XYZ file of C-alpha atoms in Angstrom:
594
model
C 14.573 -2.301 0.928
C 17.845 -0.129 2.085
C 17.989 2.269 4.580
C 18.650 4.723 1.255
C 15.310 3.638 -0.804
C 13.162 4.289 2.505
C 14.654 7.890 2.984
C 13.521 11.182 1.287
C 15.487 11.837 -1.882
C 17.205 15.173 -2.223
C 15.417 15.700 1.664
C 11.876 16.262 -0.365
C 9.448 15.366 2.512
C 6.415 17.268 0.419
C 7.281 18.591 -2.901
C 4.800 21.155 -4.856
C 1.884 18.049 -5.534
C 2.319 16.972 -1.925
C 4.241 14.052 -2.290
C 7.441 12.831 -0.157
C 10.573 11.511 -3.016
C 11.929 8.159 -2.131
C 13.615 5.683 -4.524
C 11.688 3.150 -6.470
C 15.104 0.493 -5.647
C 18.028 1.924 -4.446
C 20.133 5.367 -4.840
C 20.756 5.846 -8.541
C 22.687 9.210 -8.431
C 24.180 9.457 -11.838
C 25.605 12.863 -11.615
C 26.095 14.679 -15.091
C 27.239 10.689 -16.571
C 24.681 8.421 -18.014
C 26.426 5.320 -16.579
C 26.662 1.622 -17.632
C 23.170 0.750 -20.006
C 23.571 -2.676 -18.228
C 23.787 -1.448 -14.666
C 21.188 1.036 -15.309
C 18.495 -1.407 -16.699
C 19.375 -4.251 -14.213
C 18.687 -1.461 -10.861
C 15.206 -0.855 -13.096
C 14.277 -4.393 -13.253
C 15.492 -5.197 -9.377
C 13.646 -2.037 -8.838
C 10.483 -3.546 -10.486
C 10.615 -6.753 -8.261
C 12.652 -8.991 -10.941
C 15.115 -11.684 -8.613
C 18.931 -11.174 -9.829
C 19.060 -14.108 -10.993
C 15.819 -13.610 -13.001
C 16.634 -10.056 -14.849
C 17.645 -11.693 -18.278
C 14.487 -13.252 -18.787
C 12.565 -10.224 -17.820
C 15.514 -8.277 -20.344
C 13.947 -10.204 -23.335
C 10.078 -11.012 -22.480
C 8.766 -13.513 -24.889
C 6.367 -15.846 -24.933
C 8.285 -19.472 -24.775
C 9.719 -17.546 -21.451
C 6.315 -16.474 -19.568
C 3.116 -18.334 -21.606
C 1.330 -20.755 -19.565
C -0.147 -24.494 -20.752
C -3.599 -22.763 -21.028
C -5.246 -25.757 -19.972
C -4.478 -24.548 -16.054
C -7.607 -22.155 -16.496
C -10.957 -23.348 -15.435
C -13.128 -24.303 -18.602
C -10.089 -23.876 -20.798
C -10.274 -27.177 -22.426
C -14.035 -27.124 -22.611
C -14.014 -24.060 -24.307
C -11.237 -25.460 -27.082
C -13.132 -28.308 -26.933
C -16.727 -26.560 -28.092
C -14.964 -24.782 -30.044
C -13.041 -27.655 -32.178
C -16.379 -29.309 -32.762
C -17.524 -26.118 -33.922
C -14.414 -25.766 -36.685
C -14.809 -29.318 -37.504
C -18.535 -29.094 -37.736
C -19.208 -25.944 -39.788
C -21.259 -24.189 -37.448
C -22.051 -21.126 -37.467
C -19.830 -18.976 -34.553
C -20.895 -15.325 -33.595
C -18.393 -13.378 -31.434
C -20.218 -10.896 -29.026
C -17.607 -7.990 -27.814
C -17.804 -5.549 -25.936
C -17.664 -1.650 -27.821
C -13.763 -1.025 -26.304
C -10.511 -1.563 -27.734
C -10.245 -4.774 -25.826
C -13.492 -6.205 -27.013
C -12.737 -4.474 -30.484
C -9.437 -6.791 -30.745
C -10.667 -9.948 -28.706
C -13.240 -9.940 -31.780
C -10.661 -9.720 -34.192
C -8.388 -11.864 -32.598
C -10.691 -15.272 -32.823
C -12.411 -13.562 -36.235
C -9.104 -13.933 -38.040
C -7.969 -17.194 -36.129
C -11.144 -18.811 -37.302
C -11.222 -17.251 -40.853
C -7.765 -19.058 -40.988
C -9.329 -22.527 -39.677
C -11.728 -22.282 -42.407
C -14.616 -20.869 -40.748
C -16.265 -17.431 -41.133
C -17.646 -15.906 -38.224
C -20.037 -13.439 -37.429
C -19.543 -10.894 -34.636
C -22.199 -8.632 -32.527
C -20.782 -5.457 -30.408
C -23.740 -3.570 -29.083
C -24.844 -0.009 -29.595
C -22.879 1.524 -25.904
C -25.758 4.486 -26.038
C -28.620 1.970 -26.819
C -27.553 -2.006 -25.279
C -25.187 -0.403 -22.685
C -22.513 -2.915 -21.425
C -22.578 -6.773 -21.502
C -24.591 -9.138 -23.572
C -28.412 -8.806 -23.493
C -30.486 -11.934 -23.027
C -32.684 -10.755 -26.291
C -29.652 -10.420 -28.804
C -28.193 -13.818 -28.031
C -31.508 -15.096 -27.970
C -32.258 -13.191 -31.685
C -28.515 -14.792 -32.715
C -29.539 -18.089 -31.692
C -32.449 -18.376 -33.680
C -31.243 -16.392 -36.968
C -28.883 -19.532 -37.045
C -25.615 -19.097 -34.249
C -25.496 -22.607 -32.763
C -22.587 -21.101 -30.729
C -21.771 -17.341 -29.222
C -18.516 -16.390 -27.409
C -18.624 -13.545 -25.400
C -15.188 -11.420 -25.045
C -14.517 -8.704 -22.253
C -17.967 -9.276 -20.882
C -20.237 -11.890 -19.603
C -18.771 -12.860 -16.334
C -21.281 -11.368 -14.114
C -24.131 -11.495 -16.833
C -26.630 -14.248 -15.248
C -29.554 -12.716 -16.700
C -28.736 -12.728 -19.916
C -27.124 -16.058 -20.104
C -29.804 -17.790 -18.485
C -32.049 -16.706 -21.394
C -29.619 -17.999 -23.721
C -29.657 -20.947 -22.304
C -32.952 -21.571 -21.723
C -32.985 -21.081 -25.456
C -30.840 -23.915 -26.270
C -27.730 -20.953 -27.330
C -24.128 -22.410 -26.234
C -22.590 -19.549 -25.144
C -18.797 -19.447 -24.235
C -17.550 -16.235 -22.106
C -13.910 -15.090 -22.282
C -13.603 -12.377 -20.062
C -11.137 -10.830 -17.519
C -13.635 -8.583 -14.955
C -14.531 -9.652 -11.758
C -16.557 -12.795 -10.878
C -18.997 -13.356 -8.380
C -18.777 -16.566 -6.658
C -21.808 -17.856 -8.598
C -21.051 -18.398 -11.962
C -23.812 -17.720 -15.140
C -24.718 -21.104 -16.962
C -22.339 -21.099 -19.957
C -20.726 -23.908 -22.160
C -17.937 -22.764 -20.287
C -16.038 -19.495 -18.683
C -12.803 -18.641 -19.131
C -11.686 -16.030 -17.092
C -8.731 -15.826 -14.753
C -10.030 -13.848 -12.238
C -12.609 -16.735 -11.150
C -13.014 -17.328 -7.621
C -12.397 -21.178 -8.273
C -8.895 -20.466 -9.952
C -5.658 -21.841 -8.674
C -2.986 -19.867 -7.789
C -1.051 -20.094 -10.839
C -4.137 -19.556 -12.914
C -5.091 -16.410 -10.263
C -1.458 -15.012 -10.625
C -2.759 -13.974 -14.180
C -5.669 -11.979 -13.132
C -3.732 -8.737 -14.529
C -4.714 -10.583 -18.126
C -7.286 -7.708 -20.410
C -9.939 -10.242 -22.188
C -7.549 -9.973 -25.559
C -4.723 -12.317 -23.690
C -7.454 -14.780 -22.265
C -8.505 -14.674 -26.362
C -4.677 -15.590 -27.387
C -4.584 -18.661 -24.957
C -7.955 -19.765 -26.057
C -6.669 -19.871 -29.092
C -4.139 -21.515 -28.215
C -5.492 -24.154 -26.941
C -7.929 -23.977 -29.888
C -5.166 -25.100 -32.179
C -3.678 -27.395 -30.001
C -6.809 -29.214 -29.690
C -7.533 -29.216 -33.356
C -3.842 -30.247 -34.046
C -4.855 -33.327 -31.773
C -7.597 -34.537 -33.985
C -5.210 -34.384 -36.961
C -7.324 -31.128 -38.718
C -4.030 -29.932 -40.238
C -2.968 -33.244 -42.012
C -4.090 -31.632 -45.325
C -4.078 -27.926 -44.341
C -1.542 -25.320 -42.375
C -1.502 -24.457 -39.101
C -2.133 -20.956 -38.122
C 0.558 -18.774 -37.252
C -1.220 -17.348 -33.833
C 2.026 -15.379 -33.289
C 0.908 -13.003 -35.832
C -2.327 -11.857 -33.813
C -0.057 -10.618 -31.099
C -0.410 -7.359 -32.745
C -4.064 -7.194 -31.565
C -2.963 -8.459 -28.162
C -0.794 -5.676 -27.677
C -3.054 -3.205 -28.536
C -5.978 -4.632 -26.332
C -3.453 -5.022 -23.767
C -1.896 -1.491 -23.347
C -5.452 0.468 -24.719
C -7.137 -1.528 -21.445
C -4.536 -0.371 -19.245
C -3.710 -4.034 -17.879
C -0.916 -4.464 -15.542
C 2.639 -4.737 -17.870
C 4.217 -7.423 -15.722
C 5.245 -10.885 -16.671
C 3.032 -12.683 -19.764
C 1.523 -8.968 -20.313
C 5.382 -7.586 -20.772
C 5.601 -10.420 -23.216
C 2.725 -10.020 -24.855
C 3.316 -6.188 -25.458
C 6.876 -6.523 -26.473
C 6.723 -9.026 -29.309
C 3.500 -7.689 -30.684
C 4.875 -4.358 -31.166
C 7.540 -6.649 -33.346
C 4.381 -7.942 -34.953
C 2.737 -4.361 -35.788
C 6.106 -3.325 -37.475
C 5.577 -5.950 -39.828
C 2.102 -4.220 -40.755
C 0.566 -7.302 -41.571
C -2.800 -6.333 -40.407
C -4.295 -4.063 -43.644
C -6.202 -2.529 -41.127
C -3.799 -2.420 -38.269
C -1.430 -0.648 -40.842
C -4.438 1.842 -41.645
C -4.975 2.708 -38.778
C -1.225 3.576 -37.714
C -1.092 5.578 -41.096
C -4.573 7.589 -39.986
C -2.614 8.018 -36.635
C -0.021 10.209 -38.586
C 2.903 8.183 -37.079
C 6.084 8.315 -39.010
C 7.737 5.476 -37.473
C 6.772 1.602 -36.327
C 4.374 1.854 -33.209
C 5.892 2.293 -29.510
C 4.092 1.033 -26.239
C 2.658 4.597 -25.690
C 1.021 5.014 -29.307
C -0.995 2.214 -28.170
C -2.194 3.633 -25.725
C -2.315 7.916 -26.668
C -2.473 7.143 -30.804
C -4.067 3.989 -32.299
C -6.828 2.993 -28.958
C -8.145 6.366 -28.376
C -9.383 6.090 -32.023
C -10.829 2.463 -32.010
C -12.742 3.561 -28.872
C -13.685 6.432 -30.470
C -16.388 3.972 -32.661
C -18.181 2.988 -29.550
C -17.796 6.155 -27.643
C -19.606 8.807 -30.106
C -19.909 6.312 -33.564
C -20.455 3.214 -34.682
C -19.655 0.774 -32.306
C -18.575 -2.204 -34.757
C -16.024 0.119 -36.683
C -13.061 -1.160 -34.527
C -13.822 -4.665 -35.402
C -15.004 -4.403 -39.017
C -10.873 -2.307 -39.369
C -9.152 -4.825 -37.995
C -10.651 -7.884 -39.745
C -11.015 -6.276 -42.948
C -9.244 -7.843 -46.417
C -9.596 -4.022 -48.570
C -7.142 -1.294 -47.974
C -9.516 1.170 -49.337
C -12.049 0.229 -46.723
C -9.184 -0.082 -44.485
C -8.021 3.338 -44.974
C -11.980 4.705 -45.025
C -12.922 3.124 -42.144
C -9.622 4.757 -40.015
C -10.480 7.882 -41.433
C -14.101 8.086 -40.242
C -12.399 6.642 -36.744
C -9.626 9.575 -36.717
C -12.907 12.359 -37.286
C -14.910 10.712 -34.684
C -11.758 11.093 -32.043
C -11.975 14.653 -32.972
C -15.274 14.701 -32.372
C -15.113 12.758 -29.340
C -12.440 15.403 -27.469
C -14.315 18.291 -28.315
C -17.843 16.181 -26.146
C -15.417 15.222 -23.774
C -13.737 18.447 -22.968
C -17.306 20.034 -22.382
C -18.802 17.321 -19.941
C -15.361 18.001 -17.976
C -16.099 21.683 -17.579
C -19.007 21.017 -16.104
C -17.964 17.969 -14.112
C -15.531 20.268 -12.460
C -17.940 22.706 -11.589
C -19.203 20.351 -9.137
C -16.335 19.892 -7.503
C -15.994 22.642 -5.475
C -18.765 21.482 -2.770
C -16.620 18.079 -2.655
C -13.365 18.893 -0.705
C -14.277 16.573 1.988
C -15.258 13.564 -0.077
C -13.287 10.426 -0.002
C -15.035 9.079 -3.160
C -15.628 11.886 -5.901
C -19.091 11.128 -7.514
C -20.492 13.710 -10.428
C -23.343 13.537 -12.357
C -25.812 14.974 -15.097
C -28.176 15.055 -17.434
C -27.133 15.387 -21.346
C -23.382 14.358 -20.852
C -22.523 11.395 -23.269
C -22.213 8.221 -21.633
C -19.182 7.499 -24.153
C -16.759 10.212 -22.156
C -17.600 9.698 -18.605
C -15.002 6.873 -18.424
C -12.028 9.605 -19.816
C -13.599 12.355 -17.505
C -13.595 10.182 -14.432
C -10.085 9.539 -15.480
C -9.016 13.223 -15.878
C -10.846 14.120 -12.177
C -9.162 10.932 -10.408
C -5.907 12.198 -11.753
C -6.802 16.103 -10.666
C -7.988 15.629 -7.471
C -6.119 11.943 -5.960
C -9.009 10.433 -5.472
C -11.595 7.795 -7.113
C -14.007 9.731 -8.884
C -17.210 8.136 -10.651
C -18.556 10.273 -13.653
C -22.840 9.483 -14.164
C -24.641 10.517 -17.137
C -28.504 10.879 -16.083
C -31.150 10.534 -18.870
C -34.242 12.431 -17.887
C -36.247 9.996 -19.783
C -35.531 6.659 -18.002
C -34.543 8.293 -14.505
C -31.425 6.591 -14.537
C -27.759 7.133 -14.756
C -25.067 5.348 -16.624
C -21.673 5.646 -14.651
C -17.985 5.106 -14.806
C -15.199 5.136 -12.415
C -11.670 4.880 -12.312
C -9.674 4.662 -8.961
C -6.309 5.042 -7.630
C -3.792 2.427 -5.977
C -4.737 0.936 -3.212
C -8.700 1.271 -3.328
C -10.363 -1.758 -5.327
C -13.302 0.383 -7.093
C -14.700 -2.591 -8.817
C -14.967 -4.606 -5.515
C -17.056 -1.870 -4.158
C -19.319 -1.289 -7.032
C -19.762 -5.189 -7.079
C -20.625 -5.355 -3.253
C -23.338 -2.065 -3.784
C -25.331 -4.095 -6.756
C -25.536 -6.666 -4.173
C -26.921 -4.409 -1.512
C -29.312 -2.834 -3.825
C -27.684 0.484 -4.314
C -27.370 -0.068 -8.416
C -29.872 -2.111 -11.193
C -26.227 -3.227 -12.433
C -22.258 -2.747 -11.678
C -19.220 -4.762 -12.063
C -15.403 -3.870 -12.899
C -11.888 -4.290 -11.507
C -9.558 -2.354 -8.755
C -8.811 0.368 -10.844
C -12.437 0.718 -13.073
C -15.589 0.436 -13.111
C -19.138 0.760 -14.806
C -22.664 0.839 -13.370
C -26.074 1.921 -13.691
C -27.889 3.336 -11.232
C -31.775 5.250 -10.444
C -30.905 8.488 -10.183
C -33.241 8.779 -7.001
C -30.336 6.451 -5.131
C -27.034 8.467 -6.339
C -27.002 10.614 -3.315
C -26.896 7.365 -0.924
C -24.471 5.922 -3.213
C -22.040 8.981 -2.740
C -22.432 8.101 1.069
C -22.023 4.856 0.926
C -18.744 4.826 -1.375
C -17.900 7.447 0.790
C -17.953 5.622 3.745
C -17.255 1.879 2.455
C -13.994 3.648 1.149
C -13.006 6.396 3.303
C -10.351 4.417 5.028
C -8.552 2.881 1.426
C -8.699 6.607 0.752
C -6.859 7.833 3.288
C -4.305 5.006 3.542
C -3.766 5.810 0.085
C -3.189 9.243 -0.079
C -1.735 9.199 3.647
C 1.375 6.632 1.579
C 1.097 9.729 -1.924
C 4.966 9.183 -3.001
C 7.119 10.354 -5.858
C 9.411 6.893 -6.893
C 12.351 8.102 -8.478
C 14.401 5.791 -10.148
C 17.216 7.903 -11.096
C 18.492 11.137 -10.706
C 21.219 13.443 -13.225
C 22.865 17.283 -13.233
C 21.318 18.373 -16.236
C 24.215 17.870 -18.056
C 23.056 13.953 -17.640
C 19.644 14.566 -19.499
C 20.750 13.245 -22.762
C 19.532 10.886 -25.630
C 22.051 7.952 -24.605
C 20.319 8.017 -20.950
C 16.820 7.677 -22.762
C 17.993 4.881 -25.035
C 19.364 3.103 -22.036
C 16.309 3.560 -19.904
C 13.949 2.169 -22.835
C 15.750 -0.926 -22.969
C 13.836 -1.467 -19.379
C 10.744 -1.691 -21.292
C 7.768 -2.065 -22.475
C 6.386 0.204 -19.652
C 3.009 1.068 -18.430
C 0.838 0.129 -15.692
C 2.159 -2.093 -13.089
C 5.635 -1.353 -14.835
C 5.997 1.774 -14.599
C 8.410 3.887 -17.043
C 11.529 5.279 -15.170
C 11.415 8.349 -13.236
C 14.215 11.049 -13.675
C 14.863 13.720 -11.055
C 17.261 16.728 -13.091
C 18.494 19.595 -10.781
C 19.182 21.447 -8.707
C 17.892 23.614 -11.509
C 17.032 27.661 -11.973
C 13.843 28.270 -14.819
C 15.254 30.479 -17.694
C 11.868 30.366 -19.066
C 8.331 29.442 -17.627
C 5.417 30.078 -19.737
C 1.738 28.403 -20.994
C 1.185 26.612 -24.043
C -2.447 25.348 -25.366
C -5.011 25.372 -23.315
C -3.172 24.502 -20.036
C 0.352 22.923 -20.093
C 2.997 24.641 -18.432
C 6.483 24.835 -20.349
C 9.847 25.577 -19.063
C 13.074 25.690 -20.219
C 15.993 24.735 -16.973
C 19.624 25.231 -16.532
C 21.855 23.680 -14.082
C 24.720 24.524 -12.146
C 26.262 22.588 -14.735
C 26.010 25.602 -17.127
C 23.391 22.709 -19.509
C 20.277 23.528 -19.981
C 16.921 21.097 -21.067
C 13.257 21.907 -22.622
C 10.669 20.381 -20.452
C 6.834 20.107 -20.387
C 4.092 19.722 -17.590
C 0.758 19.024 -19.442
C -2.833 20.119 -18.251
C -1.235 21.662 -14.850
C -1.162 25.468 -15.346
C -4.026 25.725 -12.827
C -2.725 23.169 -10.067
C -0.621 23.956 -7.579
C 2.491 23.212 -8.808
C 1.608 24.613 -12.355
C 1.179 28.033 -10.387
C 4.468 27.767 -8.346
C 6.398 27.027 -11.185
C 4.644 30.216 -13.481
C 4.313 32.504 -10.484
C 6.807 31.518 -7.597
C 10.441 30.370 -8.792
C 11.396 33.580 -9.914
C 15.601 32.561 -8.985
C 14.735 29.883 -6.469
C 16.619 26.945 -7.706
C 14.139 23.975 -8.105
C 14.468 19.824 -8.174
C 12.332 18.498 -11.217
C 10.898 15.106 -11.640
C 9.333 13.344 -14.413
C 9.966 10.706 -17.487
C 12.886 12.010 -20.175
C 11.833 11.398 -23.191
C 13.169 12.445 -26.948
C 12.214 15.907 -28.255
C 13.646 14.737 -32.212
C 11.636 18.111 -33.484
C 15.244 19.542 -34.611
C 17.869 19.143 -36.488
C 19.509 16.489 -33.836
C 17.196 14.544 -31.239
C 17.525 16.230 -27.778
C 16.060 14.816 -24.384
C 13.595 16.883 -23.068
C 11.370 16.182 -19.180
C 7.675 15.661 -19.164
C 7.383 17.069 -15.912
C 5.023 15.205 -13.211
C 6.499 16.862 -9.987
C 8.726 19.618 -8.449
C 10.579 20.390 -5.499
C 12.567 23.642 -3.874
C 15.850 23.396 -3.289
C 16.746 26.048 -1.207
């Protein structure tokens, strides 16, 4: 990195979240000019890790470019294998998912790829509120004997040794495609196919970043492949497994996987896919999202998954599947509708067990590890709370909802870069802390007595104190560009997209506009700040910081810049509201500039 990427931008050593500016890559001072699109999107890719001599493939992501032979993952080809004889054979298949978007579309992914081999299967996604995560011993057990010779498991089963032991002391093959954390004792399956395996080899590890819906595509891959090897399509066609990439996507970007390499590919050419609308209930769904336009990256993620989850969060947890696999457009369009109410419903739940999560706050300044809990908060927003705290506060933060009843807790955490939550919630079900736990760096679920939370507060508190502060100690701003105001213009945005898809573990491009005075500062809704800016430059730009009128910057920026010229940061994005599309800033950070 140059001397230039490891100094502070604009002199910003702690700007008004606390954070020291650097570049992401190198100094990208643009001025009040957008610059070359090419030049711009090559620094973003460099900027990302791509190799020079490696930016045009990362330009274009598709799949002949970054899919590997599937067969390098352990179990691969016994999985195809089972399942071939399966196809060929007329059994009878059930797919067990789990109640999230990514189980909801690694269902729907292998129900439509099978329903297009010939075979219909069944599928099972437990109740969240009355099953809780994972597969239960008991149902596979019950869907062995009501006539399932096989089961596949998606986004769960790799730490389930319970459950699958029942099964297979039952005589139910059970095949488990999953992408959470293994121990280094596996459960007795037909086979597991999961990337993140201990066993794996390194260019089987290197796709660990995989959510359970791309470990679904390969299988099916290799599915066909292996069926195309026994000659099953002499008399029949061959699926088109290109056109499920539409569920990939959405599994992909709703499970906030890492968007590097096969995910990037993944992403981009199923968003192709979903502007096709192929998918009755796909298209349903993007209709009940009120979206005017074909699907970007971030609809996946703020539009079309918040409602699938909303099924297993506060409804009916096989709604997700039963949309996306459906042939009727009137159930299609039913079945989004009842999904769009319950999302309603769902923020309204949500937005209450917050309130009081952050009352508890207050007595946890010290804490490394945030961990809230209690009684009567639905277990189906904890995950989005824990988000909304870890965000607030910097720090992993664990959201448990007791039940009274039982005397235990149902928990979920989400964590921040450079502290492997799942690792530690793994290592405290083996050391007796939780009945169950599992997850990955950046989430995790457990369930816990609520007599032991207060030693697991100290103990995540401890085990993690020093990923903590390493972490926050390193809290920077990457910037990967920086304009006059004058700059902040739709041709800059259009270039900047052309960098994408962008989400986690490619992160969208980072603008810093000024220096800049605030003509207007006000609050809209419940709690995001909005400003209008104008520059030096005499131009002036509309910009938005949501949910931070009560942190610290939210108050500088309503209560302290009265003619203090400022440095903003954030993504640009297109306000097309008006007559003519104008760029506007979603504002993420702030600096003084005088």
């Amino acid at each position: 990195m140059t001397s230039q990427a490891l100094s502070h931008v604009f002199g910003v050593s702690q700007s008004l979240t606390g954070r020291a500016w650097r570049w992401r890559g190198g100094n990208m001072e643009l001025g009040a000019g957008a610059g070359s699109g090419r030049d711009i999107v090559d620094q973003l890719m460099i900027a990302r890790g791509v190799a020079p001599e490696d930016i045009d493939r990362h330009r274009q992501p598709t799949l002949r470019n970054f899919l590997p032979d599937p067969s390098i993952f352990q179990d691969m080809k016994t999985a195809a294998d089972r399942l071939a004889q399966a196809v060929l054979a007329h059994e009878r298949i059930t797919i067990y998912g789990d109640y999230d978007v990514d189980g909801a579309t690694s269902s729907a992914l292998l129900i439509l790829l099978l329903r297009e081999l010939g075979l219909e299967a069944d599928y099972y996604i437990p109740d969240r509120l009355l099953e809780g995560y994972g597969p239960s011993g008991e149902a596979l057990v019950k869907l062995g004997e009501s006539g399932s010779s096989l089961v596949v498991t998606v986004d769960c089963g790799a730490m389930a040794h319970d459950a699958l032991a029942m099964a297979h002391d039952a005589g139910v093959d059970v095949i488990v495609v999953d992408h959470h954390k293994c121990a280094a004792e596996l459960p007795k399956t037909v086979a597991l196919v999961n990337p993140n395996r201990l066993d794996e080899a390194d260019d089987a590890a290197s796709h660990g970043h995989l959510a359970a819906v791309g470990v679904a595509f390969l299988l099916g891959v290799a599915l066909v492949r292996t069926l195309r090897e026994r000659d099953y399509f002499a008399d029949r066609p061959e699926p088109n497994v290109l056109s499920l990439l539409d569920l990939v996507a959405l599994g992909t970007v709703a499970d906030v996987a890492a968007l590097h390499g096969l995910n990037r590919a993944f992403v981009s050419q199923g968003l192709k896919v979903m502007a096709k609308r192929e998918n009755i209930g796909m298209a349903a769904l993007i209709d009940a999202s009120r979206l005017k336009r074909a699907p970007a990256c971030s609809d996946l993620g703020f539009a079309l998954g918040p409602r699938i989850n909303a099924g297993g969060r506060v409804g009916e947890s096989t709604l997700g599947v039963r949309l996306l696999t459906t042939r009727d457009p009137d159930e299609a369009r039913d079945i989004a509708a009842q999904l769009s109410a319950l999302n309603d419903e769902r923020r309204a739940i949500e937005a209450a067990v917050q309130e009081e999560a952050e009352q508890q706050l207050a007595g946890q300044h010290n804490r490394a590890v945030h961990l809230l809990a209690g009684e009567g908060w639905h277990p189906g927003v904890i995950g989005i709370v824990a988000g909304r705290i870890k965000e607030k506060t910097g720090k992993p933060s664990l959201v448990i909802a007791l039940d009274a009843e039982t005397g235990q807790g149902k928990g979920s955490g989400r964590s921040i870069a450079g502290v492997d939550l799942g690792a530690a919630i793994i290592r405290a079900k083996d050391e007796g802390l939780l009945l169950a736990g599992g997850g990955h760096a950046m989430a995790a679920g457990l369930t816990v007595d609520a007599a032991r939370i207060e030693d697991l507060s100290d103990w995540l508190d401890a085990t993690l104190e020093a990923q903590v502060a390493g972490a926050s100690a390193s809290r920077e701003m990457l910037l990967d560009i920086a304009v006059a105001p004058g700059g902040l213009v739709p041709d800059l945005i259009a270039s900047l997209d052309e960098g994408g898809p962008y989400g986690v573990g490619w992160p969208g491009p980072r603008v810093a506009v000024g220096p800049v005075r605030l003509v207007k500062c006000d609050i809209v809704g419940a709690d995001h700040v909005r400003i209008i800016a104008s520059g030096d430059d005499g131009h002036s730009f509309k910009g938005i910081a949501f949910r931070a009128a009560d942190s610290d910057m939210g108050q500088a920026l309503l209560h302290g810049s009265q003619g203090r010229k400022l440095w903003l940061a954030g993504r640009a994005k297109i306000d097309d509201w008006g007559s003519r599309p104008q760029a506007e800033l979603h504002l993420e950070d702030a600096a003084w500039a005088d």
